[in-house]
């Protein structure tokens, strides 16, 4: 028997089977587990990225292009965390609107694209700083207007990219599940496009930029070591070791969080296995979203300059707080003792 829901979408149902799109929904128990994981990820995303934003604004380093991109990455990742919270809230509110599912898909695509694009901008900014140090220090590092234009273009393109399903590039005869699964919304052509633009292309760009930086850094370190004989091989090894760790963190973080999601998603597109789709949407997508928690750790806290700014701000404010507490505490004790003394004398 055919039925038409409020959005005009036809679904097939009979007396013994629920509509087809609802047959692969997760159980309430599994949904509760997913909601708990999302809550933990959201708290981590908000905490780490808000600290990055506060440090950048309080230290007044927004006059540097690198921090403009880092700030945009933090804001984009917070946006991803908000969408995770909204997704869980809509699930427990039992919202199954086709229109809402399209808007949720749009916001997910836009926020993830903003985050990935910011990662590429940070990589390119560092690439210029290493390979073109004179040009970067004289013309680029302080040109925040250029960086702000790039950020505006990222947001505009990401929102436009995310709106493509709303413009018609979608599956038109789907019925939304309580979980808004974008495989039900997006056709295979769109998923393949997402795979190419959100994973393959960024991965290649990141590998090229950081690989080039690594090569230049090795070459410069070897030149310095050859010119200064007092600089022993241990310092050279330390420089190479740190550069390799940085490259491994950046590439590994992006690859390990997004690759399982896209590989398993492609497996589902080829085989059509329902269980694979369940794994993609309930767990591997959460792994991909956790990239927004790792980003501030890799791109901010691992940065030596940021750690210096953060420690100076934290230590300075902590010293002021301790000074305030130690200054007020003796006064209160003295006043109390004086009050007791005067009372006893009377």
Tab-separated table of C-alpha atoms in Angstrom:
chain	number	residue	atom	x	y	z
A	1	UNK	CA	0.000	0.000	0.000
A	2	UNK	CA	1.295	3.465	-0.857
A	3	UNK	CA	1.095	6.406	1.507
A	4	UNK	CA	2.113	10.017	1.117
A	5	UNK	CA	3.621	11.885	4.031
A	6	UNK	CA	3.275	15.585	4.785
A	7	UNK	CA	6.120	16.524	2.463
A	8	UNK	CA	4.603	14.755	-0.495
A	9	UNK	CA	7.020	11.835	-0.454
A	10	UNK	CA	5.628	8.436	-1.345
A	11	UNK	CA	6.560	5.445	0.779
A	12	UNK	CA	5.642	1.790	0.422
A	13	UNK	CA	4.183	-0.043	3.414
A	14	UNK	CA	1.976	-2.982	4.286
A	15	UNK	CA	0.485	-4.514	7.396
A	16	UNK	CA	3.609	-6.472	8.347
A	17	UNK	CA	6.461	-4.245	7.180
A	18	UNK	CA	7.359	-0.690	8.029
A	19	UNK	CA	8.313	1.742	5.231
A	20	UNK	CA	11.491	0.724	3.453
A	21	UNK	CA	13.520	3.723	4.584
A	22	UNK	CA	12.786	2.947	8.213
A	23	UNK	CA	13.948	-0.678	8.033
A	24	UNK	CA	17.599	0.142	8.760
A	25	UNK	CA	17.122	2.636	11.589
A	26	UNK	CA	19.112	1.999	14.717
A	27	UNK	CA	17.408	0.712	17.836
A	28	UNK	CA	16.683	3.029	20.729
A	29	UNK	CA	19.459	1.404	22.769
A	30	UNK	CA	22.030	1.971	20.032
A	31	UNK	CA	20.720	5.502	19.501
A	32	UNK	CA	21.345	6.239	23.186
A	33	UNK	CA	24.925	4.995	22.853
A	34	UNK	CA	25.455	7.167	19.774
A	35	UNK	CA	23.943	10.160	21.576
A	36	UNK	CA	26.352	9.647	24.484
A	37	UNK	CA	29.334	9.496	22.114
A	38	UNK	CA	28.128	12.630	20.311
A	39	UNK	CA	27.782	14.457	23.626
A	40	UNK	CA	31.372	13.613	24.607
A	41	UNK	CA	32.701	14.615	21.175
A	42	UNK	CA	30.699	17.853	21.255
A	43	UNK	CA	32.062	18.802	24.696
A	44	UNK	CA	35.632	18.149	23.532
A	45	UNK	CA	35.066	20.121	20.312
A	46	UNK	CA	33.629	23.103	22.160
A	47	UNK	CA	36.209	23.118	24.943
A	48	UNK	CA	39.336	22.892	22.801
A	49	UNK	CA	38.164	25.261	20.075
A	50	UNK	CA	36.751	27.901	22.433
A	51	UNK	CA	40.115	28.000	24.231
A	52	UNK	CA	41.820	28.582	20.857
A	53	UNK	CA	39.443	31.440	20.033
A	54	UNK	CA	39.862	33.075	23.460
A	55	UNK	CA	43.657	32.868	23.322
A	56	UNK	CA	43.789	34.331	19.814
A	57	UNK	CA	41.541	37.272	20.688
A	58	UNK	CA	43.123	37.986	24.060
A	59	UNK	CA	46.681	37.839	22.740
A	60	UNK	CA	45.862	40.170	19.838
A	61	UNK	CA	47.632	38.082	17.212
A	62	UNK	CA	44.870	38.522	14.637
A	63	UNK	CA	47.207	40.790	12.686
A	64	UNK	CA	48.930	37.629	11.408
A	65	UNK	CA	47.390	35.669	8.532
A	66	UNK	CA	48.181	32.298	10.092
A	67	UNK	CA	46.004	33.057	13.103
A	68	UNK	CA	43.157	34.283	10.916
A	69	UNK	CA	43.052	30.820	9.324
A	70	UNK	CA	43.435	29.111	12.715
A	71	UNK	CA	40.562	31.181	14.084
A	72	UNK	CA	38.393	30.275	11.097
A	73	UNK	CA	39.234	26.590	11.618
A	74	UNK	CA	38.155	26.810	15.260
A	75	UNK	CA	34.871	28.536	14.359
A	76	UNK	CA	34.184	25.980	11.614
A	77	UNK	CA	34.839	23.087	13.989
A	78	UNK	CA	32.483	24.590	16.584
A	79	UNK	CA	29.895	24.763	13.810
A	80	UNK	CA	30.427	21.029	13.220
A	81	UNK	CA	29.900	20.383	16.938
A	82	UNK	CA	26.647	22.368	16.898
A	83	UNK	CA	25.361	20.294	13.992
A	84	UNK	CA	26.129	17.097	15.926
A	85	UNK	CA	24.068	18.380	18.836
A	86	UNK	CA	21.202	19.413	16.542
A	87	UNK	CA	21.238	16.000	14.861
A	88	UNK	CA	20.843	14.177	18.185
A	89	UNK	CA	18.185	16.630	19.358
A	90	UNK	CA	16.167	16.104	16.185
A	91	UNK	CA	16.416	12.343	16.610
A	92	UNK	CA	14.997	12.311	20.112
A	93	UNK	CA	12.364	14.851	19.064
A	94	UNK	CA	11.353	12.340	16.352
A	95	UNK	CA	11.581	14.921	13.580
A	96	UNK	CA	11.330	13.073	10.228
A	97	UNK	CA	10.723	16.001	7.891
A	98	UNK	CA	12.202	15.683	4.410
A	99	UNK	CA	12.826	19.431	4.341
A	100	UNK	CA	14.670	19.361	7.662
A	101	UNK	CA	16.766	16.389	6.562
A	102	UNK	CA	17.836	18.333	3.465
A	103	UNK	CA	18.771	21.358	5.563
A	104	UNK	CA	20.700	19.183	8.018
A	105	UNK	CA	22.597	17.554	5.148
A	106	UNK	CA	23.378	20.991	3.744
A	107	UNK	CA	24.768	22.255	7.063
A	108	UNK	CA	26.895	19.134	7.540
A	109	UNK	CA	28.426	19.447	4.083
A	110	UNK	CA	29.024	23.186	4.515
A	111	UNK	CA	30.584	22.958	7.986
A	112	UNK	CA	32.867	20.042	7.088
A	113	UNK	CA	33.948	21.794	3.885
A	114	UNK	CA	34.750	24.972	5.845
A	115	UNK	CA	36.877	22.984	8.283
A	116	UNK	CA	38.762	21.093	5.560
A	117	UNK	CA	39.291	24.263	3.496
A	118	UNK	CA	40.736	26.010	6.568
A	119	UNK	CA	43.181	23.122	7.018
A	120	UNK	CA	44.336	23.590	3.422
A	121	UNK	CA	44.728	27.366	3.950
A	122	UNK	CA	46.853	26.784	7.050
A	123	UNK	CA	49.004	24.325	5.090
A	124	UNK	CA	49.465	26.791	2.218
A	125	UNK	CA	50.279	29.629	4.637
A	126	UNK	CA	52.955	27.499	6.295
A	127	UNK	CA	54.216	26.403	2.884
A	128	UNK	CA	54.793	30.020	1.861
A	129	UNK	CA	56.462	30.785	5.197
A	130	UNK	CA	58.968	27.952	4.693
A	131	UNK	CA	59.591	28.083	0.950
A	132	UNK	CA	59.289	31.882	0.444
A	133	UNK	CA	60.386	33.308	3.806
A	134	UNK	CA	61.310	36.809	2.573
A	135	UNK	CA	58.148	37.216	0.506
A	136	UNK	CA	56.036	35.841	3.341
A	137	UNK	CA	57.516	38.035	6.073
A	138	UNK	CA	57.366	41.250	4.007
A	139	UNK	CA	54.127	40.921	2.017
A	140	UNK	CA	51.943	38.091	3.281
A	141	UNK	CA	52.288	37.577	7.038
A	142	UNK	CA	50.714	40.907	7.944
A	143	UNK	CA	48.212	41.049	5.072
A	144	UNK	CA	45.193	39.995	7.088
A	145	UNK	CA	42.876	41.627	4.561
A	146	UNK	CA	43.901	38.993	2.043
A	147	UNK	CA	43.318	36.241	4.589
A	148	UNK	CA	39.886	37.616	5.484
A	149	UNK	CA	38.893	37.631	1.817
A	150	UNK	CA	39.980	33.996	1.550
A	151	UNK	CA	37.914	33.134	4.644
A	152	UNK	CA	34.862	34.879	3.172
A	153	UNK	CA	35.296	32.911	-0.054
A	154	UNK	CA	35.558	29.661	1.936
A	155	UNK	CA	32.285	30.355	3.723
A	156	UNK	CA	30.513	31.418	0.531
A	157	UNK	CA	31.676	28.389	-1.448
A	158	UNK	CA	30.958	25.979	1.419
A	159	UNK	CA	27.395	27.245	1.857
A	160	UNK	CA	26.818	27.081	-1.898
A	161	UNK	CA	28.272	23.571	-2.027
A	162	UNK	CA	26.071	22.479	0.834
A	163	UNK	CA	22.978	23.893	-0.875
A	164	UNK	CA	23.366	21.661	-3.939
A	165	UNK	CA	20.947	19.022	-2.520
A	166	UNK	CA	18.422	21.803	-1.917
A	167	UNK	CA	18.885	22.917	-5.528
A	168	UNK	CA	17.955	19.446	-6.761
A	169	UNK	CA	21.074	17.258	-6.686
A	170	UNK	CA	19.502	14.622	-4.436
A	171	UNK	CA	17.341	11.519	-4.360
A	172	UNK	CA	13.814	12.852	-4.788
A	173	UNK	CA	11.794	9.847	-3.657
A	174	UNK	CA	13.302	9.174	-0.238
A	175	UNK	CA	11.466	8.919	3.069
A	176	UNK	CA	13.472	10.253	6.022
A	177	UNK	CA	14.388	7.980	8.869
A	178	UNK	CA	14.561	9.226	12.461
A	179	UNK	CA	18.267	9.409	11.737
A	180	UNK	CA	18.752	11.736	8.781
A	181	UNK	CA	21.135	9.531	6.800
A	182	UNK	CA	22.556	11.346	3.831
A	183	UNK	CA	22.913	8.117	1.839
A	184	UNK	CA	19.110	8.221	1.715
A	185	UNK	CA	19.329	11.830	0.479
A	186	UNK	CA	22.380	12.026	-1.790
A	187	UNK	CA	22.789	10.078	-5.033
A	188	UNK	CA	25.934	8.105	-5.749
A	189	UNK	CA	27.248	10.848	-8.038
A	190	UNK	CA	27.134	13.385	-5.200
A	191	UNK	CA	28.776	10.973	-2.741
A	192	UNK	CA	31.593	10.338	-5.222
A	193	UNK	CA	31.985	14.098	-5.673
A	194	UNK	CA	32.200	14.526	-1.897
A	195	UNK	CA	34.812	11.780	-1.738
A	196	UNK	CA	36.914	13.528	-4.390
A	197	UNK	CA	36.581	17.069	-3.036
A	198	UNK	CA	36.468	16.419	0.706
A	199	UNK	CA	39.046	13.658	1.014
A	200	UNK	CA	41.139	12.767	-2.046
A	201	UNK	CA	41.951	16.306	-3.231
A	202	UNK	CA	42.617	17.740	0.273
A	203	UNK	CA	44.762	14.713	1.110
A	204	UNK	CA	46.879	15.181	-2.016
A	205	UNK	CA	47.251	18.928	-1.374
A	206	UNK	CA	48.233	18.392	2.263
A	207	UNK	CA	50.761	15.701	1.337
A	208	UNK	CA	52.326	17.903	-1.351
A	209	UNK	CA	52.519	21.078	0.771
A	210	UNK	CA	53.846	19.467	3.936
A	211	UNK	CA	56.100	17.125	1.965
A	212	UNK	CA	57.642	20.152	0.237
A	213	UNK	CA	58.033	21.900	3.589
A	214	UNK	CA	59.704	18.839	5.037
A	215	UNK	CA	62.147	18.663	2.153
A	216	UNK	CA	63.039	22.356	2.447
A	217	UNK	CA	63.412	22.091	6.225
A	218	UNK	CA	65.781	19.122	5.888
A	219	UNK	CA	67.824	20.969	3.303
A	220	UNK	CA	68.071	24.125	5.452
A	221	UNK	CA	68.958	22.138	8.563
A	222	UNK	CA	71.726	20.323	6.716
A	223	UNK	CA	73.113	23.611	5.371
A	224	UNK	CA	73.176	25.161	8.842
A	225	UNK	CA	74.827	22.066	10.284
A	226	UNK	CA	77.459	22.064	7.557
A	227	UNK	CA	78.254	25.764	8.069
A	228	UNK	CA	78.433	25.541	11.841
A	229	UNK	CA	80.570	22.605	12.843
A	230	UNK	CA	79.649	23.178	16.471
A	231	UNK	CA	76.118	22.150	15.668
A	232	UNK	CA	76.313	18.434	16.122
A	233	UNK	CA	74.293	15.764	14.415
A	234	UNK	CA	72.084	15.405	17.527
A	235	UNK	CA	70.544	18.830	16.904
A	236	UNK	CA	70.076	17.972	13.261
A	237	UNK	CA	68.345	14.737	14.201
A	238	UNK	CA	66.133	16.613	16.674
A	239	UNK	CA	65.025	19.047	13.958
A	240	UNK	CA	64.295	16.241	11.519
A	241	UNK	CA	62.521	14.226	14.185
A	242	UNK	CA	60.189	17.091	15.111
A	243	UNK	CA	59.438	17.829	11.454
A	244	UNK	CA	58.549	14.182	10.849
A	245	UNK	CA	56.310	14.111	13.929
A	246	UNK	CA	54.511	17.254	12.760
A	247	UNK	CA	53.942	15.820	9.317
A	248	UNK	CA	52.756	12.514	10.770
A	249	UNK	CA	50.330	14.252	13.128
A	250	UNK	CA	48.805	16.450	10.447
A	251	UNK	CA	48.492	13.833	7.718
A	252	UNK	CA	47.689	11.001	10.115
A	253	UNK	CA	44.960	12.940	11.916
A	254	UNK	CA	43.198	13.802	8.669
A	255	UNK	CA	43.628	10.347	7.151
A	256	UNK	CA	42.679	8.259	10.186
A	257	UNK	CA	39.510	10.228	10.885
A	258	UNK	CA	38.145	10.542	7.345
A	259	UNK	CA	39.528	7.508	5.452
A	260	UNK	CA	37.538	4.786	7.307
A	261	UNK	CA	34.350	6.750	6.738
A	262	UNK	CA	34.800	7.203	2.992
A	263	UNK	CA	36.215	3.723	2.347
A	264	UNK	CA	33.321	2.053	4.155
A	265	UNK	CA	30.854	4.384	2.471
A	266	UNK	CA	32.153	3.347	-0.943
A	267	UNK	CA	31.877	-0.288	0.095
A	268	UNK	CA	28.236	0.328	0.896
A	269	UNK	CA	27.648	2.054	-2.456
A	270	UNK	CA	29.071	-0.966	-4.259
A	271	UNK	CA	27.481	-3.730	-2.191
A	272	UNK	CA	24.373	-1.999	-0.847
A	273	UNK	CA	24.767	-3.844	2.463
A	274	UNK	CA	22.492	-2.386	5.125
A	275	UNK	CA	24.829	-3.262	7.998
A	276	UNK	CA	27.674	-1.357	6.369
A	277	UNK	CA	25.438	1.672	6.019
A	278	UNK	CA	24.575	1.380	9.711
A	279	UNK	CA	28.270	1.364	10.634
A	280	UNK	CA	28.948	4.342	8.365
A	281	UNK	CA	26.233	6.507	9.847
A	282	UNK	CA	26.415	5.551	13.497
A	283	UNK	CA	30.127	5.223	14.207
A	284	UNK	CA	32.448	6.069	11.330
A	285	UNK	CA	30.744	9.391	10.728
A	286	UNK	CA	31.334	10.177	14.403
A	287	UNK	CA	35.002	9.297	13.869
A	288	UNK	CA	35.116	11.741	10.960
A	289	UNK	CA	33.428	14.431	13.053
A	290	UNK	CA	36.008	13.900	15.804
A	291	UNK	CA	38.504	15.491	13.408
A	292	UNK	CA	37.067	18.814	14.631
A	293	UNK	CA	38.364	17.948	18.109
A	294	UNK	CA	41.812	16.891	16.913
A	295	UNK	CA	42.279	20.009	14.745
A	296	UNK	CA	42.934	22.475	17.601
A	297	UNK	CA	45.343	19.983	19.168
A	298	UNK	CA	47.316	19.608	15.935
A	299	UNK	CA	47.131	23.115	14.464
A	300	UNK	CA	47.120	25.226	17.628
A	301	UNK	CA	48.462	23.425	20.696
A	302	UNK	CA	51.220	21.663	18.752
A	303	UNK	CA	52.358	25.049	17.402
A	304	UNK	CA	55.250	26.329	19.505
A	305	UNK	CA	54.275	29.988	19.086
A	306	UNK	CA	50.678	29.303	20.141
A	307	UNK	CA	51.834	27.342	23.187
A	308	UNK	CA	54.027	30.261	24.191
A	309	UNK	CA	51.109	32.683	23.872
A	310	UNK	CA	48.816	30.321	25.742
A	311	UNK	CA	51.292	29.689	28.562
A	312	UNK	CA	52.067	33.406	28.942
A	313	UNK	CA	48.380	34.240	29.127
A	314	UNK	CA	47.595	31.343	31.466
A	315	UNK	CA	50.575	31.935	33.750
A	316	UNK	CA	50.022	35.697	33.853
A	317	UNK	CA	46.341	35.422	34.716
A	318	UNK	CA	47.044	32.579	37.127
A	319	UNK	CA	49.692	34.696	38.848
A	320	UNK	CA	47.235	37.592	39.133
A	321	UNK	CA	44.628	35.276	40.617
A	322	UNK	CA	47.075	33.794	43.121
A	323	UNK	CA	48.329	37.262	44.005
A	324	UNK	CA	44.775	38.451	44.584
A	325	UNK	CA	43.982	35.471	46.797
A	326	UNK	CA	47.181	35.694	48.849
A	327	UNK	CA	46.800	39.458	49.198
A	328	UNK	CA	43.232	39.310	50.444
A	329	UNK	CA	43.580	36.281	52.695
A	330	UNK	CA	46.026	37.831	55.257
A	331	UNK	CA	43.887	40.971	55.439
A	332	UNK	CA	40.816	38.939	56.272
A	333	UNK	CA	42.702	36.927	58.892
A	334	UNK	CA	44.130	40.093	60.488
A	335	UNK	CA	40.746	41.770	60.551
A	336	UNK	CA	39.169	38.711	62.131
A	337	UNK	CA	41.895	38.476	64.794
A	338	UNK	CA	41.640	42.162	65.555
A	339	UNK	CA	37.908	41.843	65.932
A	340	UNK	CA	38.318	38.968	68.358
A	341	UNK	CA	40.940	40.903	70.345
A	342	UNK	CA	38.837	44.017	70.645
A	343	UNK	CA	35.867	41.922	71.732
A	344	UNK	CA	37.892	40.246	74.492
A	345	UNK	CA	39.226	43.561	75.758
A	346	UNK	CA	35.731	44.932	76.091
